[in-house]
Short mmCIF file of C-alpha atoms and ligand atoms in Angstrom, two decimals:
data_model
loop_
_atom_site.label_atom_id
_atom_site.label_comp_id
_atom_site.label_asym_id
_atom_site.label_seq_id
_atom_site.Cartn_x
_atom_site.Cartn_y
_atom_site.Cartn_z
CA MET A 763 0.00 0.00 0.00
CA SER A 764 1.41 3.39 -0.94
CA VAL A 765 1.84 6.13 1.66
CA LYS A 766 -0.97 8.06 -0.01
CA ASP A 767 -3.31 5.09 0.32
CA ARG A 768 -2.59 4.93 4.03
CA LEU A 769 -3.78 8.50 4.60
CA ASP A 770 -7.12 9.10 6.25
CA ILE A 771 -8.76 11.68 4.00
CA LYS A 772 -11.03 12.73 6.90
CA GLN A 773 -8.06 13.60 9.13
CA LEU A 774 -6.21 16.04 6.98
CA PRO A 775 -5.05 19.38 8.43
CA GLU A 776 -7.41 22.23 7.74
CA HIS A 777 -4.53 24.68 7.61
CA MET A 778 -1.03 23.54 6.70
CA ALA A 779 1.94 25.90 6.71
CA ILE A 780 5.39 25.37 5.22
CA ILE A 781 8.75 27.05 5.82
CA MET A 782 10.21 26.26 2.41
CA ASP A 783 13.91 26.17 3.27
CA GLY A 784 17.02 24.83 1.59
CA ASN A 785 16.96 26.25 -1.93
CA GLY A 786 20.46 27.70 -1.61
CA ARG A 787 22.03 24.53 -0.21
CA TRP A 788 20.35 22.42 -2.84
CA ALA A 789 21.81 24.58 -5.61
CA LYS A 790 25.24 24.70 -3.99
CA GLY A 791 25.30 20.92 -3.68
CA LYS A 792 24.72 20.60 -7.41
CA GLY A 793 27.19 23.32 -8.32
CA PHE A 794 24.40 25.69 -9.47
CA LEU A 795 23.75 29.35 -8.67
CA ARG A 796 21.38 29.97 -5.74
CA ALA A 797 18.87 31.39 -8.24
CA ILE A 798 18.50 27.92 -9.79
CA GLY A 799 17.65 26.63 -6.33
CA HIS A 800 14.89 29.21 -6.02
CA GLU A 801 13.52 28.34 -9.48
CA ASN A 802 13.37 24.68 -8.50
CA GLY A 803 11.71 25.77 -5.28
CA VAL A 804 8.84 27.18 -7.32
CA SER A 805 8.39 23.76 -9.01
CA ALA A 806 8.29 22.09 -5.59
CA LEU A 807 5.61 24.56 -4.49
CA ARG A 808 3.59 23.90 -7.63
CA LYS A 809 3.66 20.14 -7.02
CA THR A 810 2.87 20.52 -3.31
CA ALA A 811 0.06 23.06 -3.70
CA THR A 812 -1.56 21.06 -6.50
CA GLU A 813 -1.49 17.87 -4.40
CA CYS A 814 -2.83 19.67 -1.32
CA ALA A 815 -5.74 21.00 -3.31
CA SER A 816 -6.35 17.63 -4.90
CA ILE A 817 -6.50 15.69 -1.64
CA GLY A 818 -8.61 18.35 0.09
CA ILE A 819 -6.54 20.64 2.31
CA PRO A 820 -8.45 23.95 2.40
CA TYR A 821 -5.61 26.29 3.51
CA LEU A 822 -1.96 26.21 2.59
CA THR A 823 0.29 29.05 3.79
CA VAL A 824 3.91 29.18 2.67
CA TYR A 825 6.86 31.27 3.75
CA ALA A 826 8.23 32.67 0.54
CA PHE A 827 10.18 35.73 1.70
CA SER A 828 10.70 36.90 5.27
CA SER A 829 11.09 40.47 6.53
CA GLU A 830 14.63 39.38 7.46
CA ASN A 831 15.35 38.16 3.91
CA TRP A 832 15.63 41.83 2.82
CA ASN A 833 19.06 41.64 4.45
CA ARG A 834 20.38 39.22 1.86
CA PRO A 835 22.72 40.46 -0.88
CA LYS A 836 20.84 42.85 -3.17
CA LYS A 837 21.47 40.59 -6.17
CA GLU A 838 19.68 37.67 -4.52
CA VAL A 839 16.78 39.88 -3.37
CA ASP A 840 16.41 41.20 -6.93
CA THR A 841 16.50 37.66 -8.33
CA LEU A 842 13.78 36.56 -5.90
CA MET A 843 11.53 39.52 -6.77
CA THR A 844 11.97 38.90 -10.50
CA LEU A 845 11.20 35.22 -9.95
CA LEU A 846 8.08 36.17 -8.03
CA VAL A 847 6.75 38.24 -10.94
CA SER A 848 7.53 35.60 -13.57
CA SER A 849 6.11 32.78 -11.41
CA LEU A 850 2.89 34.67 -10.76
CA LYS A 851 2.41 35.18 -14.50
CA LYS A 852 3.29 31.57 -15.30
CA GLU A 853 1.33 29.87 -12.57
CA LEU A 854 -2.00 31.61 -13.06
CA LYS A 855 -2.92 28.64 -15.30
CA THR A 856 -2.05 26.16 -12.55
CA LEU A 857 -4.13 28.10 -10.04
CA ALA A 858 -7.12 28.21 -12.39
CA LYS A 859 -6.87 24.54 -13.35
CA ASN A 860 -6.81 23.50 -9.69
CA ASN A 861 -9.39 26.00 -8.49
CA ILE A 862 -6.90 27.61 -6.07
CA ARG A 863 -7.36 31.13 -4.72
CA LEU A 864 -4.15 33.08 -4.22
CA SER A 865 -3.75 35.28 -1.18
CA ALA A 866 -0.81 37.05 0.47
CA ILE A 867 0.24 38.16 3.95
CA GLY A 868 3.07 40.40 5.04
CA ASN A 869 4.27 43.94 4.56
CA LEU A 870 3.24 43.87 0.92
CA GLN A 871 3.77 47.60 0.46
CA ALA A 872 7.52 46.94 0.83
CA LEU A 873 7.53 44.81 -2.35
CA PRO A 874 8.68 46.39 -5.64
CA LYS A 875 5.75 47.98 -7.49
CA LYS A 876 5.87 45.38 -10.26
CA CYS A 877 5.53 42.53 -7.77
CA LEU A 878 2.66 44.12 -5.93
CA LYS A 879 0.85 44.83 -9.19
CA GLU A 880 1.23 41.26 -10.48
CA LEU A 881 0.29 39.83 -7.06
CA THR A 882 -2.83 42.02 -6.86
CA GLU A 883 -3.86 40.96 -10.36
CA VAL A 884 -3.46 37.24 -9.69
CA MET A 885 -5.33 37.55 -6.38
CA GLU A 886 -8.15 39.36 -8.17
CA GLN A 887 -8.28 36.78 -10.98
CA THR A 888 -8.39 33.84 -8.59
CA LYS A 889 -10.66 35.26 -5.89
CA HIS A 890 -13.64 33.09 -6.89
CA HIS A 891 -11.68 29.82 -6.70
CA ASP A 892 -12.77 27.81 -3.73
CA ARG A 893 -10.96 24.50 -3.60
CA MET A 894 -8.01 25.80 -1.61
CA THR A 895 -6.56 29.10 -0.47
CA LEU A 896 -2.82 29.36 -1.11
CA THR A 897 -1.34 32.17 0.95
CA LEU A 898 2.12 33.49 0.17
CA ALA A 899 3.91 35.08 3.12
CA LEU A 900 5.94 37.83 1.49
CA SER A 901 8.04 40.39 3.30
CA TYR A 902 6.43 38.66 6.27
CA GLY A 903 7.53 38.76 9.90
CA SER A 904 5.30 37.49 12.67
CA GLN A 905 6.51 39.95 15.30
CA ASP A 906 5.71 42.87 12.97
CA GLU A 907 2.31 41.31 12.30
CA ILE A 908 1.63 41.13 16.04
CA ILE A 909 2.69 44.76 16.54
CA THR A 910 0.47 45.85 13.64
CA ALA A 911 -2.49 44.02 15.19
CA THR A 912 -1.76 45.52 18.60
CA LYS A 913 -1.70 49.05 17.14
CA ALA A 914 -4.99 48.47 15.31
CA ILE A 915 -6.63 47.22 18.51
CA ALA A 916 -5.17 50.09 20.54
CA GLN A 917 -6.56 52.57 17.98
CA GLN A 918 -10.03 51.03 18.29
CA VAL A 919 -9.79 51.46 22.06
CA ALA A 920 -8.54 55.05 21.70
CA ASP A 921 -11.47 55.77 19.36
CA GLY A 922 -13.90 54.42 21.94
CA LYS A 923 -15.02 51.59 19.61
CA LEU A 924 -13.69 48.82 21.84
CA ALA A 925 -13.36 48.37 25.60
CA VAL A 926 -10.07 47.00 26.96
CA ASN A 927 -11.79 44.05 28.61
CA GLN A 928 -13.39 43.08 25.31
CA ILE A 929 -9.96 42.20 23.87
CA ASP A 930 -9.83 38.43 23.61
CA GLN A 931 -8.24 35.77 21.41
CA ASN A 932 -10.92 36.20 18.81
CA ILE A 933 -10.44 39.96 18.50
CA PHE A 934 -6.68 39.50 18.38
CA SER A 935 -6.85 36.80 15.66
CA ASN A 936 -9.16 38.97 13.62
CA ASN A 937 -6.60 41.77 13.57
CA LEU A 938 -3.80 39.59 12.20
CA PHE A 939 -3.10 39.25 8.45
CA THR A 940 -4.56 35.75 8.73
CA ALA A 941 -7.98 37.02 9.91
CA GLY A 942 -10.70 34.56 8.94
CA MET A 943 -8.36 31.61 8.49
CA PRO A 944 -8.35 28.63 10.89
CA ALA A 945 -5.36 28.16 13.21
CA VAL A 946 -2.45 26.21 11.73
CA ASP A 947 -2.73 22.46 12.41
CA LEU A 948 0.51 21.38 10.82
CA LEU A 949 3.76 23.29 10.29
CA ILE A 950 6.44 21.76 8.14
CA ARG A 951 10.04 23.02 7.82
CA THR A 952 12.31 21.47 5.26
CA SER A 953 16.13 21.39 5.10
CA GLY A 954 16.79 20.06 8.60
CA GLU A 955 16.68 23.40 10.38
CA TYR A 956 14.85 23.35 13.71
CA ARG A 957 13.58 26.90 14.05
CA ILE A 958 10.54 29.02 13.33
CA SER A 959 12.31 32.11 11.92
CA ASN A 960 9.54 34.57 12.82
CA PHE A 961 6.76 32.69 11.00
CA LEU A 962 3.13 32.63 12.23
CA LEU A 963 4.04 32.72 15.93
CA TRP A 964 0.47 33.25 17.12
CA GLN A 965 -1.14 30.98 14.58
CA ILE A 966 1.01 27.87 15.35
CA ALA A 967 0.16 27.88 19.09
CA TYR A 968 -1.16 24.29 18.85
CA ALA A 969 0.22 23.19 15.51
CA GLU A 970 1.99 19.86 15.10
CA LEU A 971 5.56 20.54 13.97
CA VAL A 972 7.30 18.36 11.41
CA PHE A 973 10.90 19.01 10.47
CA CYS A 974 12.11 17.12 7.45
CA PRO A 975 15.68 16.83 6.21
CA VAL A 976 14.74 17.16 2.54
CA LEU A 977 15.85 20.38 0.89
CA TRP A 978 12.84 22.31 -0.43
CA PRO A 979 13.51 21.84 -4.21
CA GLU A 980 13.35 18.07 -3.57
CA PHE A 981 10.05 18.17 -1.71
CA ASN A 982 7.27 16.51 -3.73
CA GLU A 983 3.96 14.65 -3.47
CA ASN A 984 5.53 11.62 -1.84
CA GLU A 985 7.30 13.71 0.82
CA LEU A 986 4.01 15.48 1.48
CA HIS A 987 2.20 12.20 1.97
CA LYS A 988 4.90 11.04 4.42
CA VAL A 989 4.55 14.22 6.47
CA LEU A 990 0.75 13.94 6.46
CA LEU A 991 0.97 10.34 7.63
CA GLU A 992 3.21 11.44 10.49
CA PHE A 993 0.71 14.18 11.35
CA GLN A 994 -2.10 11.62 11.44
CA GLN A 995 -0.12 9.45 13.84
CA ARG A 996 0.23 12.26 16.38
CA GLU A 997 -2.24 12.55 19.25
CA ARG A 998 -3.40 16.16 19.51
CA ARG A 999 -4.32 16.66 23.12
CA PHE A 1000 -4.87 20.43 23.46
CA GLY A 1001 -3.99 20.26 27.14
CA LYS A 1002 -6.23 17.29 27.93
CA THR A 1003 -5.13 13.79 28.91
CA SER A 1004 -4.79 10.96 26.46
CA GLU A 1005 -7.68 9.18 28.22
CA GLN A 1006 -9.97 12.17 27.70
CA ILE A 1007 -9.09 12.30 24.02
CA ASN A 1008 -9.78 8.59 23.49
CA SER A 1009 -13.00 8.33 25.48
C1 IPE B 140 14.58 29.28 1.22
O1 IPE B 140 15.81 28.81 0.82
C2 IPE B 140 14.09 30.38 0.30
C3 IPE B 140 14.14 31.74 0.87
C4 IPE B 140 14.49 32.03 2.07
C5 IPE B 140 13.75 32.81 -0.02
P1 IPE B 140 17.16 29.49 1.27
O2 IPE B 140 17.55 30.49 0.22
O3 IPE B 140 17.07 30.00 2.64
O4 IPE B 140 18.16 28.28 1.20
P2 IPE B 140 19.35 27.94 2.20
O5 IPE B 140 18.81 27.96 3.58
O6 IPE B 140 20.39 28.99 1.97
O7 IPE B 140 19.80 26.59 1.76
C1 IPE B 141 12.95 31.35 6.37
O1 IPE B 141 14.09 30.84 5.80
C2 IPE B 141 12.23 32.21 5.41
C3 IPE B 141 11.75 31.51 4.20
C4 IPE B 141 11.72 30.23 4.02
C5 IPE B 141 11.22 32.36 3.18
P1 IPE B 141 15.53 31.48 6.06
O2 IPE B 141 16.51 30.62 5.36
O3 IPE B 141 15.54 32.92 5.72
O4 IPE B 141 15.65 31.33 7.64
P2 IPE B 141 16.89 31.50 8.64
O5 IPE B 141 17.32 32.92 8.54
O6 IPE B 141 17.95 30.56 8.19
O7 IPE B 141 16.34 31.16 9.97
MG1 MG B 142 17.45 29.19 4.47
#
């Protein structure tokens, strides 16, 4: 029986998130430029997103460019932004064919104008698709997101629209970029790094974490199935005892 056949289709994560790491090391290992690693990273994302939509995961959020990634050499940043524009143009077909809606979170205003324009267009053209929402985290940093939410809530209080004791988890969640999305159930990081790197800190509060050694350009449908199987073998207790969960 294949790994895919062993999956319980009723126990898939509702919201899966991925820190797509290892493009540079993959390229280096093959004697290629880092840019080639990023290009192959786009292919891995296409395969993964298509398979997620096909098996029935409603939300996939991927870390594509962090607020800290602006500190990379300018040449690499430029390459990534150019790749973003060309991939958005190229992948519109894939999104349409698979009924995937594209969304984005992060400090999008910091993106070059061309990127923002292309991104806005693809989001507009896919907004009626309802099989899966693919969210790109771009110029994204979770601590900044939390500060932005805090300021918005503070402003509502200052304007007399909200009382301090009304602030709860719901209000807070609804002021994050991910407002309206379910909490993350499963977070995957590739490339063997064991860190979160400022990604979705609030949203992963009770996520299952899976760290896989595979470098992102080598991630594919089979790797995804393996991670999902591992997820399905975990017991999510949410603070309760195992006995409570199983009764
Ligand atoms: C992830 O791969 C892609 C981005 C951060 C944009 P990296 O570029 O971080 O690859 P490594 O970690 O150097 O191998
Ligand atoms: C995290 O990867 C960001 C993305 C995958 C886009 P990095 O490679 O930038 O993370 P650190 O800096 O090594 O933690
Ligand atoms: Mg990296």
